[in-house]
CSV table of C-alpha atoms and ligand atoms in Angstrom, one decimal:
chain,number,residue,atom,x,y,z
A,297,MET,CA,167.2,16.3,130.3
A,298,THR,CA,169.2,19.7,130.9
A,299,ASP,CA,169.2,20.7,134.5
A,300,TRP,CA,168.3,24.5,133.8
A,301,SER,CA,168.8,26.0,137.2
A,302,GLN,CA,172.0,24.1,137.3
A,303,ILE,CA,172.6,25.5,134.1
A,304,GLU,CA,171.9,29.2,135.0
A,305,ASP,CA,174.2,28.8,137.9
A,306,TRP,CA,177.2,27.9,136.2
A,307,ASP,CA,176.5,30.6,133.7
A,308,ARG,CA,175.7,33.0,136.2
A,309,SER,CA,179.0,31.9,138.2
A,310,TYR,CA,181.6,31.4,135.3
A,311,TYR,CA,180.7,33.0,132.4
A,312,LEU,CA,182.1,36.5,131.3
A,313,HIS,CA,179.4,38.3,130.1
A,314,ASN,CA,178.2,41.0,127.2
A,315,THR,CA,177.0,44.2,127.8
A,316,GLN,CA,175.1,43.8,130.8
A,317,ALA,CA,176.2,43.9,134.1
A,318,LYS,CA,175.7,41.0,136.7
A,319,ASP,CA,172.8,42.4,138.9
A,320,GLU,CA,171.1,43.4,135.4
A,321,HIS,CA,172.2,40.1,133.4
A,322,GLN,CA,168.8,38.3,132.4
A,323,PHE,CA,169.3,34.6,132.0
A,324,THR,CA,167.7,33.9,128.6
A,325,ALA,CA,168.7,30.3,127.6
A,326,VAL,CA,168.2,29.1,124.2
A,327,ASP,CA,167.5,25.0,124.3
A,328,ARG,CA,167.2,24.7,120.5
A,329,GLN,CA,166.9,26.6,117.4
A,330,ASP,CA,165.1,25.0,114.4
A,331,GLY,CA,164.8,27.5,111.0
A,332,ASN,CA,163.6,30.7,111.8
A,333,TYR,CA,162.8,29.8,115.2
A,334,ILE,CA,164.0,29.8,118.5
A,335,TYR,CA,162.8,27.9,121.4
A,336,LEU,CA,163.9,29.3,124.9
A,337,SER,CA,164.5,26.9,128.1
A,338,ASN,CA,161.4,28.0,129.6
A,339,GLY,CA,159.1,26.6,126.6
A,340,THR,CA,159.0,30.2,124.7
A,341,LYS,CA,159.0,30.0,121.2
A,342,LEU,CA,160.4,33.0,119.5
A,343,LEU,CA,160.1,33.7,115.8
A,344,ASP,CA,163.6,35.5,115.1
A,345,PHE,CA,162.9,38.7,113.3
A,346,GLN,CA,166.3,39.9,113.8
A,347,SER,CA,168.1,37.2,112.5
A,348,GLN,CA,169.9,37.1,115.8
A,349,LEU,CA,172.6,40.1,114.9
A,350,ILE,CA,171.1,40.7,111.3
A,351,SER,CA,173.9,37.2,110.8
A,352,ASP,CA,171.6,34.2,110.6
A,353,SER,CA,170.5,35.0,107.8
A,354,PHE,CA,168.9,31.6,106.8
A,355,GLY,CA,167.3,30.8,110.0
A,356,HIS,CA,168.7,28.2,112.1
A,357,ARG,CA,170.6,25.3,110.9
A,358,HIS,CA,169.6,25.3,107.4
A,359,HIS,CA,169.9,21.5,106.2
A,360,ARG,CA,171.8,22.4,102.9
A,361,ILE,CA,174.2,24.5,104.8
A,362,TYR,CA,174.2,22.0,107.4
A,363,ASN,CA,174.6,18.8,105.1
A,364,GLU,CA,177.5,20.4,103.6
A,365,ILE,CA,179.3,20.9,107.2
A,366,LYS,CA,178.6,17.5,108.0
A,367,ASN,CA,180.2,16.3,104.8
A,368,ALA,CA,183.1,18.1,105.2
A,369,MET,CA,184.0,17.1,108.7
A,370,GLU,CA,183.9,13.1,107.3
A,371,ARG,CA,186.8,14.4,105.6
A,372,TYR,CA,188.6,17.2,107.1
A,373,GLY,CA,189.7,18.2,110.6
A,374,HIS,CA,191.3,21.4,110.8
A,375,VAL,CA,194.1,22.5,108.0
A,376,PHE,CA,196.4,25.3,108.6
A,377,PHE,CA,196.9,28.0,105.8
A,378,GLY,CA,200.7,26.6,104.5
A,379,MET,CA,198.2,23.9,103.2
A,380,SER,CA,195.3,23.7,100.3
A,381,HIS,CA,192.1,21.6,100.3
A,382,GLU,CA,189.3,21.5,98.2
A,383,TYR,CA,186.8,23.9,100.4
A,384,ARG,CA,189.3,26.7,100.5
A,385,ALA,CA,189.4,26.4,96.7
A,386,ARG,CA,185.8,26.1,95.8
A,387,ALA,CA,184.7,29.1,98.6
A,388,ALA,CA,187.5,31.7,97.1
A,389,LYS,CA,186.3,30.8,93.6
A,390,LEU,CA,182.9,31.0,94.2
A,391,ILE,CA,183.4,34.3,96.1
A,392,ILE,CA,185.5,36.1,93.7
A,393,ASN,CA,184.8,34.6,90.4
A,394,ASP,CA,181.0,33.6,91.0
A,395,ILE,CA,179.5,36.4,92.7
A,396,VAL,CA,181.7,39.2,93.5
A,397,ASN,CA,183.2,39.1,89.5
A,398,SER,CA,179.9,38.1,88.1
A,399,SER,CA,179.0,41.7,87.1
A,400,ASN,CA,180.7,44.8,86.1
A,401,PRO,CA,182.8,46.1,87.8
A,402,LYS,CA,185.2,43.1,87.8
A,403,TRP,CA,187.2,44.6,90.9
A,404,ALA,CA,188.3,41.8,92.5
A,405,GLY,CA,191.3,39.8,92.9
A,406,ARG,CA,191.4,37.7,95.5
A,407,VAL,CA,190.2,36.7,98.9
A,408,ARG,CA,191.5,35.5,102.4
A,409,ILE,CA,188.9,33.4,104.8
A,410,LEU,CA,188.8,34.0,108.0
A,411,ALA,CA,187.2,33.6,111.4
A,412,SER,CA,185.3,36.8,112.3
A,413,GLY,CA,184.2,39.9,110.6
A,414,THR,CA,186.3,41.7,113.1
A,415,GLU,CA,189.4,39.7,111.7
A,416,ALA,CA,188.7,40.9,108.2
A,417,VAL,CA,188.3,44.6,109.6
A,418,GLU,CA,191.5,43.9,111.1
A,419,ASN,CA,193.3,42.1,107.8
A,420,SER,CA,191.5,45.3,105.7
A,421,ILE,CA,193.2,48.3,107.9
A,422,THR,CA,196.5,46.3,108.0
A,423,ILE,CA,196.4,45.7,104.0
A,424,ALA,CA,195.5,49.2,103.5
A,425,ARG,CA,198.3,50.5,105.2
A,426,LEU,CA,201.1,47.9,103.9
A,427,PHE,CA,199.7,48.7,100.2
A,428,THR,CA,200.0,52.5,101.0
A,429,GLY,CA,202.9,53.1,103.1
A,430,LYS,CA,200.6,54.8,105.2
A,431,GLN,CA,199.0,55.1,108.5
A,432,ILE,CA,195.7,57.4,108.8
A,433,ILE,CA,192.5,55.3,108.3
A,434,LEU,CA,189.1,57.9,108.5
A,435,THR,CA,186.5,56.3,110.3
A,436,GLN,CA,182.5,57.6,110.5
A,437,ALA,CA,181.3,57.9,113.5
A,438,HIS,CA,178.5,56.0,114.7
A,439,SER,CA,179.5,53.2,113.1
A,440,PHE,CA,180.7,49.4,113.9
A,441,HIS,CA,183.2,47.7,113.0
A,442,GLY,CA,184.1,45.0,116.0
A,443,LEU,CA,185.1,45.3,119.2
A,444,THR,CA,188.8,44.4,119.7
A,445,VAL,CA,192.1,46.2,119.8
A,446,GLY,CA,195.6,45.5,120.0
A,447,ALA,CA,196.6,42.1,119.0
A,448,THR,CA,199.6,42.8,116.2
A,449,MET,CA,200.1,45.8,118.5
A,450,LEU,CA,201.6,43.2,120.8
A,451,ARG,CA,205.4,43.0,120.0
A,452,GLY,CA,206.7,40.2,118.4
A,453,TYR,CA,205.8,39.1,115.2
A,454,ARG,CA,204.5,42.2,113.7
A,455,ASN,CA,202.3,41.3,110.1
A,456,ASN,CA,205.2,43.0,108.4
A,457,ILE,CA,205.5,42.5,104.6
A,458,THR,CA,208.9,41.6,102.4
A,459,THR,CA,207.8,43.0,99.4
A,460,ASP,CA,210.7,42.1,97.2
A,461,PRO,CA,211.3,37.8,98.9
A,462,LYS,CA,215.3,37.9,97.2
A,463,GLU,CA,216.2,41.2,98.5
A,464,ASN,CA,215.7,42.6,102.1
A,465,THR,CA,212.5,44.8,102.0
A,466,VAL,CA,211.0,44.6,105.0
A,467,ARG,CA,208.0,46.7,105.5
A,468,ASP,CA,206.5,47.2,109.0
A,469,VAL,CA,202.8,48.4,109.2
A,470,PRO,CA,202.7,52.3,109.1
A,471,GLY,CA,202.0,53.8,112.4
A,472,PHE,CA,202.9,50.7,114.7
A,473,PRO,CA,202.3,50.3,117.4
A,474,THR,CA,200.3,53.3,117.4
A,475,ALA,CA,196.5,53.6,116.1
A,476,GLY,CA,196.3,56.5,113.5
A,477,PHE,CA,192.5,56.5,113.1
A,478,ILE,CA,190.3,60.1,112.7
A,479,PRO,CA,186.9,60.3,112.7
A,480,ILE,CA,184.7,62.1,110.1
A,481,PRO,CA,181.3,62.7,110.1
A,482,PRO,CA,178.1,60.1,109.8
A,483,PRO,CA,176.5,60.0,106.7
A,484,GLU,CA,173.1,62.3,106.0
A,485,ARG,CA,170.4,60.0,106.6
A,486,PHE,CA,168.4,58.6,103.4
A,487,ASP,CA,165.8,61.3,104.0
A,488,PHE,CA,168.3,64.3,104.2
A,489,ASP,CA,166.3,66.6,101.3
A,490,LYS,CA,169.3,68.2,99.6
A,491,ASP,CA,172.0,66.4,97.4
A,492,PHE,CA,174.8,68.7,98.5
A,493,LEU,CA,176.2,66.6,102.0
A,494,PRO,CA,177.6,68.8,104.9
A,495,SER,CA,179.4,65.3,105.9
A,496,ILE,CA,181.6,64.6,102.4
A,497,SER,CA,182.8,68.3,102.7
A,498,ALA,CA,183.6,68.0,106.3
A,499,THR,CA,185.4,64.4,105.2
A,500,GLU,CA,187.4,66.6,102.3
A,501,ALA,CA,188.2,69.3,104.5
A,502,MET,CA,189.3,66.6,107.3
A,503,ILE,CA,191.8,64.9,104.0
A,504,LYS,CA,193.1,68.2,103.2
A,505,ALA,CA,194.2,68.9,107.1
A,506,VAL,CA,195.9,65.2,107.6
A,507,GLY,CA,197.4,65.7,104.1
A,508,ALA,CA,196.2,62.8,101.8
A,509,GLU,CA,199.8,61.9,101.7
A,510,ASN,CA,199.4,60.3,105.3
A,511,ILE,CA,196.1,58.2,104.8
A,512,ALA,CA,195.8,54.9,104.0
A,513,GLY,CA,192.4,54.5,103.6
A,514,ILE,CA,188.6,55.5,104.5
A,515,ILE,CA,186.2,52.4,106.2
A,516,THR,CA,182.9,53.1,105.8
A,517,GLU,CA,179.7,50.7,106.3
A,518,PRO,CA,177.1,50.6,103.3
A,519,MET,CA,174.0,51.0,105.8
A,520,PHE,CA,175.1,51.2,109.5
A,521,GLY,CA,174.4,47.7,111.1
A,522,ALA,CA,174.8,48.1,115.0
A,523,GLY,CA,173.8,51.9,113.9
A,524,GLY,CA,171.1,51.6,112.2
A,525,LEU,CA,171.3,54.0,109.9
A,526,ALA,CA,170.0,54.0,106.1
A,527,ASN,CA,172.7,56.3,104.1
A,528,HIS,CA,171.4,59.2,102.0
A,529,HIS,CA,171.6,58.0,98.5
A,530,GLU,CA,174.6,60.2,97.1
A,531,TYR,CA,176.8,59.5,100.1
A,532,LEU,CA,178.8,56.2,99.6
A,533,LYS,CA,179.1,57.7,95.7
A,534,SER,CA,180.7,60.6,96.8
A,535,ILE,CA,182.9,58.9,99.7
A,536,PHE,CA,184.1,56.7,96.4
A,537,ALA,CA,184.7,60.1,94.3
A,538,LEU,CA,186.5,61.4,97.1
A,539,CYS,CA,188.8,58.3,97.5
A,540,LYS,CA,189.4,58.5,93.9
A,541,LYS,CA,190.5,62.3,94.1
A,542,TYR,CA,193.0,61.7,96.8
A,543,ASN,CA,194.3,58.5,95.6
A,544,ILE,CA,192.6,57.2,99.0
A,545,LEU,CA,191.7,53.2,99.1
A,546,TRP,CA,187.6,53.0,99.8
A,547,ILE,CA,187.8,49.9,102.7
A,548,ASP,CA,184.2,48.7,102.4
A,549,ASP,CA,183.2,47.0,106.0
A,550,GLU,CA,180.1,44.8,103.9
A,551,VAL,CA,179.9,42.3,106.9
A,552,LEU,CA,176.6,43.1,108.0
A,553,CYS,CA,175.2,43.9,104.5
A,554,GLY,CA,177.4,41.5,102.3
A,555,PHE,CA,175.7,38.9,100.2
A,556,GLY,CA,172.3,40.1,99.6
A,557,ARG,CA,171.1,41.7,103.0
A,558,LEU,CA,170.1,44.7,101.0
A,559,GLY,CA,168.9,43.3,98.3
A,560,GLU,CA,171.8,42.7,96.4
A,561,TRP,CA,174.9,40.7,96.8
A,562,PHE,CA,176.7,43.6,98.1
A,563,GLY,CA,175.9,47.6,99.6
A,564,TYR,CA,177.7,49.1,96.8
A,565,LYS,CA,175.8,47.6,94.5
A,566,LEU,CA,173.1,49.6,94.9
A,567,TYR,CA,174.8,52.7,93.4
A,568,ASP,CA,176.3,52.3,89.6
A,569,ASP,CA,179.9,52.5,88.6
A,570,ILE,CA,180.9,52.4,92.1
A,571,CYS,CA,183.6,49.6,93.7
A,572,PRO,CA,185.9,49.6,96.9
A,573,ASP,CA,189.5,48.6,96.8
A,574,ILE,CA,189.4,46.5,100.0
A,575,MET,CA,186.5,44.7,101.4
A,576,ALA,CA,185.4,43.0,104.5
A,577,VAL,CA,182.5,40.4,104.5
A,578,GLY,CA,181.2,38.0,107.3
A,579,LYS,CA,177.5,36.9,108.7
A,580,THR,CA,175.8,36.0,105.4
A,581,ILE,CA,178.9,34.6,104.0
A,582,ASN,CA,177.9,31.1,105.4
A,583,GLY,CA,174.2,32.5,107.5
A,584,SER,CA,176.8,32.6,110.7
A,585,SER,CA,176.1,28.6,111.3
A,586,LEU,CA,180.2,28.8,112.3
A,587,PRO,CA,182.8,31.7,112.8
A,588,ALA,CA,183.4,33.2,109.3
A,589,GLY,CA,184.6,36.3,107.6
A,590,ALA,CA,186.7,37.0,104.6
A,591,VAL,CA,188.8,40.2,103.4
A,592,ILE,CA,188.3,40.9,100.0
A,593,VAL,CA,190.9,42.9,97.7
A,594,ASN,CA,191.4,44.5,94.4
A,595,ASN,CA,193.4,43.1,91.6
A,596,GLU,CA,196.4,45.3,92.2
A,597,ILE,CA,196.3,44.5,95.8
A,598,SER,CA,196.2,41.3,95.2
A,599,ASP,CA,199.3,41.2,92.9
A,600,PHE,CA,201.5,43.4,95.6
A,601,ILE,CA,200.5,40.7,98.1
A,602,GLU,CA,201.2,37.7,95.7
A,603,ASN,CA,204.3,39.1,95.0
A,604,ALA,CA,205.5,39.7,98.6
A,605,ARG,CA,205.7,37.6,101.1
A,606,TRP,CA,203.5,38.6,103.7
A,607,TRP,CA,204.3,37.2,107.4
A,608,SER,CA,200.6,37.2,108.7
A,609,GLY,CA,198.0,34.4,109.3
A,610,SER,CA,196.0,32.8,111.8
A,611,THR,CA,195.4,29.5,112.8
A,612,TRP,CA,191.7,29.4,111.5
A,613,ASP,CA,192.6,31.1,107.8
A,614,GLY,CA,190.9,28.9,105.5
A,615,HIS,CA,189.6,26.4,107.9
A,616,PRO,CA,187.6,23.7,105.8
A,617,ILE,CA,185.1,23.6,107.8
A,618,ILE,CA,184.4,27.1,107.9
A,619,CYS,CA,185.2,26.8,104.2
A,620,ALA,CA,182.6,24.0,103.7
A,621,SER,CA,180.1,26.1,105.5
A,622,ILE,CA,180.5,29.2,102.5
A,623,VAL,CA,180.6,26.6,99.7
A,624,GLY,CA,177.0,25.5,101.1
A,625,THR,CA,175.5,29.1,101.6
A,626,LEU,CA,176.8,30.4,98.3
A,627,GLU,CA,176.2,27.8,96.1
A,628,MET,CA,172.3,27.7,97.5
A,629,MET,CA,172.1,31.2,97.2
A,630,LEU,CA,173.3,31.1,93.4
A,631,GLU,CA,171.0,28.0,92.3
A,632,GLU,CA,167.8,29.2,94.3
A,633,ASN,CA,168.1,32.9,93.4
A,634,TYR,CA,168.1,34.3,96.7
A,635,LEU,CA,168.6,37.8,95.6
A,636,ASP,CA,165.1,37.7,94.0
A,637,LYS,CA,163.9,36.5,97.3
A,638,ILE,CA,165.6,39.0,99.6
A,639,LYS,CA,164.1,41.8,97.0
A,640,GLN,CA,160.4,40.3,96.6
A,641,LYS,CA,160.3,39.7,101.1
A,642,GLY,CA,162.0,42.8,101.3
A,643,LYS,CA,159.2,44.5,99.6
A,644,TYR,CA,156.3,42.8,101.5
A,645,LEU,CA,158.2,44.0,104.7
A,646,LYS,CA,158.4,47.4,103.7
A,647,GLU,CA,154.9,47.8,102.6
A,648,LYS,CA,154.0,46.4,106.1
A,649,LEU,CA,156.1,48.8,107.9
A,650,ASP,CA,154.9,51.9,106.1
A,651,MET,CA,151.4,50.9,107.0
A,652,ILE,CA,152.2,50.8,110.9
A,653,SER,CA,154.4,53.6,110.6
A,654,GLU,CA,151.0,56.2,110.4
A,655,LYS,CA,149.0,54.4,113.2
A,656,HIS,CA,152.1,56.0,115.8
A,657,PRO,CA,152.8,58.7,116.2
A,658,SER,CA,156.0,57.4,118.2
A,659,PHE,CA,157.2,56.1,114.4
A,660,GLY,CA,159.5,58.7,113.2
A,661,SER,CA,161.0,57.3,109.7
A,662,VAL,CA,162.1,53.7,108.2
A,663,GLY,CA,164.7,53.3,106.1
A,664,GLY,CA,166.7,50.1,104.6
A,665,HIS,CA,167.0,48.0,101.8
A,666,GLY,CA,166.3,44.3,100.8
A,667,LEU,CA,165.9,42.8,104.4
A,668,PHE,CA,167.0,45.5,106.7
A,669,TYR,CA,165.3,48.2,107.6
A,670,ALA,CA,165.7,50.9,110.5
A,671,VAL,CA,162.7,52.4,112.4
A,672,ASP,CA,163.8,55.9,114.7
A,673,LEU,CA,161.6,56.0,117.0
A,674,VAL,CA,160.5,59.7,118.4
A,675,ASN,CA,159.0,61.7,121.1
A,676,LYS,CA,155.7,63.9,120.5
A,677,ASN,CA,157.6,66.8,119.5
A,678,HIS,CA,159.3,64.2,116.6
A,679,GLN,CA,162.7,64.4,118.2
A,680,PRO,CA,164.8,60.9,119.5
A,681,ILE,CA,163.3,59.8,122.6
A,682,ILE,CA,166.3,59.5,124.3
A,683,SER,CA,168.8,62.5,123.2
A,684,ASP,CA,172.1,60.9,123.2
A,685,ASP,CA,170.4,58.7,120.5
A,686,ARG,CA,173.4,57.5,118.2
A,687,TRP,CA,175.8,59.4,120.4
A,688,THR,CA,175.1,57.2,123.7
A,689,SER,CA,177.4,55.7,126.0
A,690,PHE,CA,174.7,53.2,127.4
A,691,GLN,CA,174.8,54.7,130.7
A,692,GLY,CA,171.6,54.8,133.3
A,693,ASP,CA,168.7,52.7,133.4
A,694,LEU,CA,168.8,50.5,130.1
A,695,SER,CA,165.9,49.0,130.5
A,696,LYS,CA,164.1,52.4,129.9
A,697,HIS,CA,165.5,52.9,126.3
A,698,PRO,CA,162.8,52.5,123.6
A,699,ASN,CA,164.3,49.7,121.9
A,700,ASN,CA,164.8,47.6,125.2
A,701,ILE,CA,160.7,48.6,125.6
A,702,VAL,CA,160.3,47.1,122.3
A,703,GLY,CA,162.3,43.5,122.7
A,704,GLN,CA,160.4,43.0,126.0
A,705,GLU,CA,156.9,43.7,124.4
A,706,CYS,CA,157.5,41.5,121.3
A,707,ALA,CA,159.0,38.6,123.2
A,708,LYS,CA,155.6,38.8,124.5
A,709,GLU,CA,154.0,38.2,121.3
A,710,GLY,CA,156.4,35.4,120.8
A,711,VAL,CA,158.9,37.8,118.7
A,712,PHE,CA,162.7,38.5,118.8
A,713,LEU,CA,163.3,41.8,117.6
A,714,GLY,CA,164.8,45.1,119.6
A,715,GLY,CA,167.7,47.2,118.5
A,716,PHE,CA,171.4,48.4,119.4
A,717,VAL,CA,171.1,52.2,120.0
A,718,PRO,CA,168.4,53.3,122.0
A,719,ASN,CA,165.8,54.6,119.5
A,720,THR,CA,166.5,52.5,116.5
A,721,ILE,CA,164.5,48.8,116.2
A,722,LYS,CA,166.6,46.8,113.5
A,723,VAL,CA,164.2,44.9,111.4
A,724,GLY,CA,166.7,42.0,110.0
A,725,PRO,CA,164.5,39.1,109.7
A,726,PRO,CA,166.3,35.9,108.1
A,727,PHE,CA,166.2,35.4,104.3
A,728,THR,CA,163.8,32.2,104.6
A,729,ILE,CA,161.0,34.6,106.3
A,730,GLU,CA,157.5,33.8,105.0
A,731,GLU,CA,154.7,35.9,104.3
A,732,ASN,CA,153.0,35.0,107.2
A,733,GLU,CA,156.0,35.2,109.8
A,734,ILE,CA,156.4,38.7,108.5
A,735,ASP,CA,152.8,39.6,110.0
A,736,LYS,CA,153.5,37.9,112.7
A,737,GLY,CA,156.8,40.2,113.6
A,738,ILE,CA,154.8,43.3,112.1
A,739,ASN,CA,151.9,42.2,114.6
A,740,ALA,CA,154.1,42.3,117.5
A,741,PHE,CA,156.1,45.3,116.6
A,742,ASP,CA,152.2,47.4,116.2
A,743,LYS,CA,151.5,46.4,119.4
A,744,ALA,CA,154.9,47.5,121.0
A,745,LEU,CA,154.8,50.9,119.5
A,746,THR,CA,151.4,51.1,121.0
A,747,VAL,CA,153.3,51.3,124.2
A,748,ILE,CA,155.9,53.5,123.1
A,749,ASP,CA,153.6,55.8,122.2
A,750,LYS,CA,151.8,55.8,125.6
A,751,MET,CA,155.0,56.1,127.5
A,752,PHE,CA,156.9,58.9,125.3
A,753,CYS,CA,153.8,60.6,123.1
B,277,PLP,C1,180.0,46.2,109.7
B,277,PLP,C2,180.2,45.4,110.9
B,277,PLP,N1,181.6,44.9,110.8
B,277,PLP,C3,182.0,44.1,111.6
B,277,PLP,C4,181.7,43.2,112.8
B,277,PLP,C5,182.6,42.8,113.2
B,277,PLP,O1,182.1,41.5,112.8
B,277,PLP,P1,182.0,40.1,114.1
B,277,PLP,O2,181.1,40.1,114.8
B,277,PLP,O3,182.0,38.8,113.1
B,277,PLP,O4,183.4,40.0,114.8
B,277,PLP,C6,180.1,43.5,112.7
B,277,PLP,C7,179.3,42.7,113.8
B,277,PLP,O5,178.2,43.4,114.0
B,277,PLP,C8,179.6,44.6,111.8
B,277,PLP,O6,177.9,44.6,112.0
């Protein structure tokens, strides 16, 4: 038997905690997880209606993924990136051939498998800079791409590339060791009622001001994950068009949306005839059964890197057990037609959200696709309840923020649900959710919204 008071004491004393100060830290210990449920140490059973961080897309400890991991562990421990192994090749073939290039445009050349979404983003930026020889990356306000800074900026080996291994043609990462990130406006929301997007004009103005000749790439999210914001349908198409017009790489951060979350293999697939140059993925790639991420690059960049000698890598690149978890996940998704399931269940979920939207004055709007919806909560004047909204810097008493109140109220009903920014609830259940479980989640959300109505409307 676990002594939970001892565990709490050690956790409070020695762990370096995320997002909560010592005095406000709530000890919420998970005893075990099974399928779509989390069992807390105090006996509470919670339906995971948010897939943890919109990450655990097949619930917890899915048997198919875990069997693949177990089998791999009978054969492999760790293999460093200088050697190959069965699962790395199988995972790469599945990702490039069977999934990304399974429909037009067949743009993807190669993939490198990493240990987190953040690393996938870091690699994307470095690759864009090395390939173009340019430094600047344009990045959207309100977006989220990870929470690290600077590993390659610490002097030493510095991720440089020898473009012609027979000659002395070393290229440092442009901009090293400075940052070189310039913000562009966030996209208009899905319900913006015009097709002319001011965000795109402002982005174009920024490109002209900075000079396209200095810009390596524009990084965007297909739908904001942390920020919970569904784009206007013209936005990504316009970003793609700008990238083509000015010869800038489009870096598509699909860490949260990729591999089916939005009902298509990737978010960019919601729109016809566009594709990224570089794509960062993670989370659903293996249902977050193990830490994983990957960077996928187009054919031209693949050739550039493969013909060069790029002095790069992490201890964990292409780790056999991570690759096995990816193989198990993606083979299952293909065999069991997961995209169809996501679309079907997503339709049911959206209908239920629309139904409760009519009952609650605090229910401002709902945007999303597949099995990811962002609900924006408003006050009686139909304005964001916490006025900073997505510009929040997480100050003050966060327990009074609607996202946290909804979290507390849903927990009372046995449902795990909440959000990151103050006014936005992120509904992103696992792909393994059943209709009766969607009903349970919606019922809890419905009750929580009654509390929000009373407080703010
Ligand atoms: C869009 C996006 N990019 C990058 C990341 C960072 O990924 P990870 O947490 O796996 O490092 C996240 C994490 O939530 C994300 O949502």
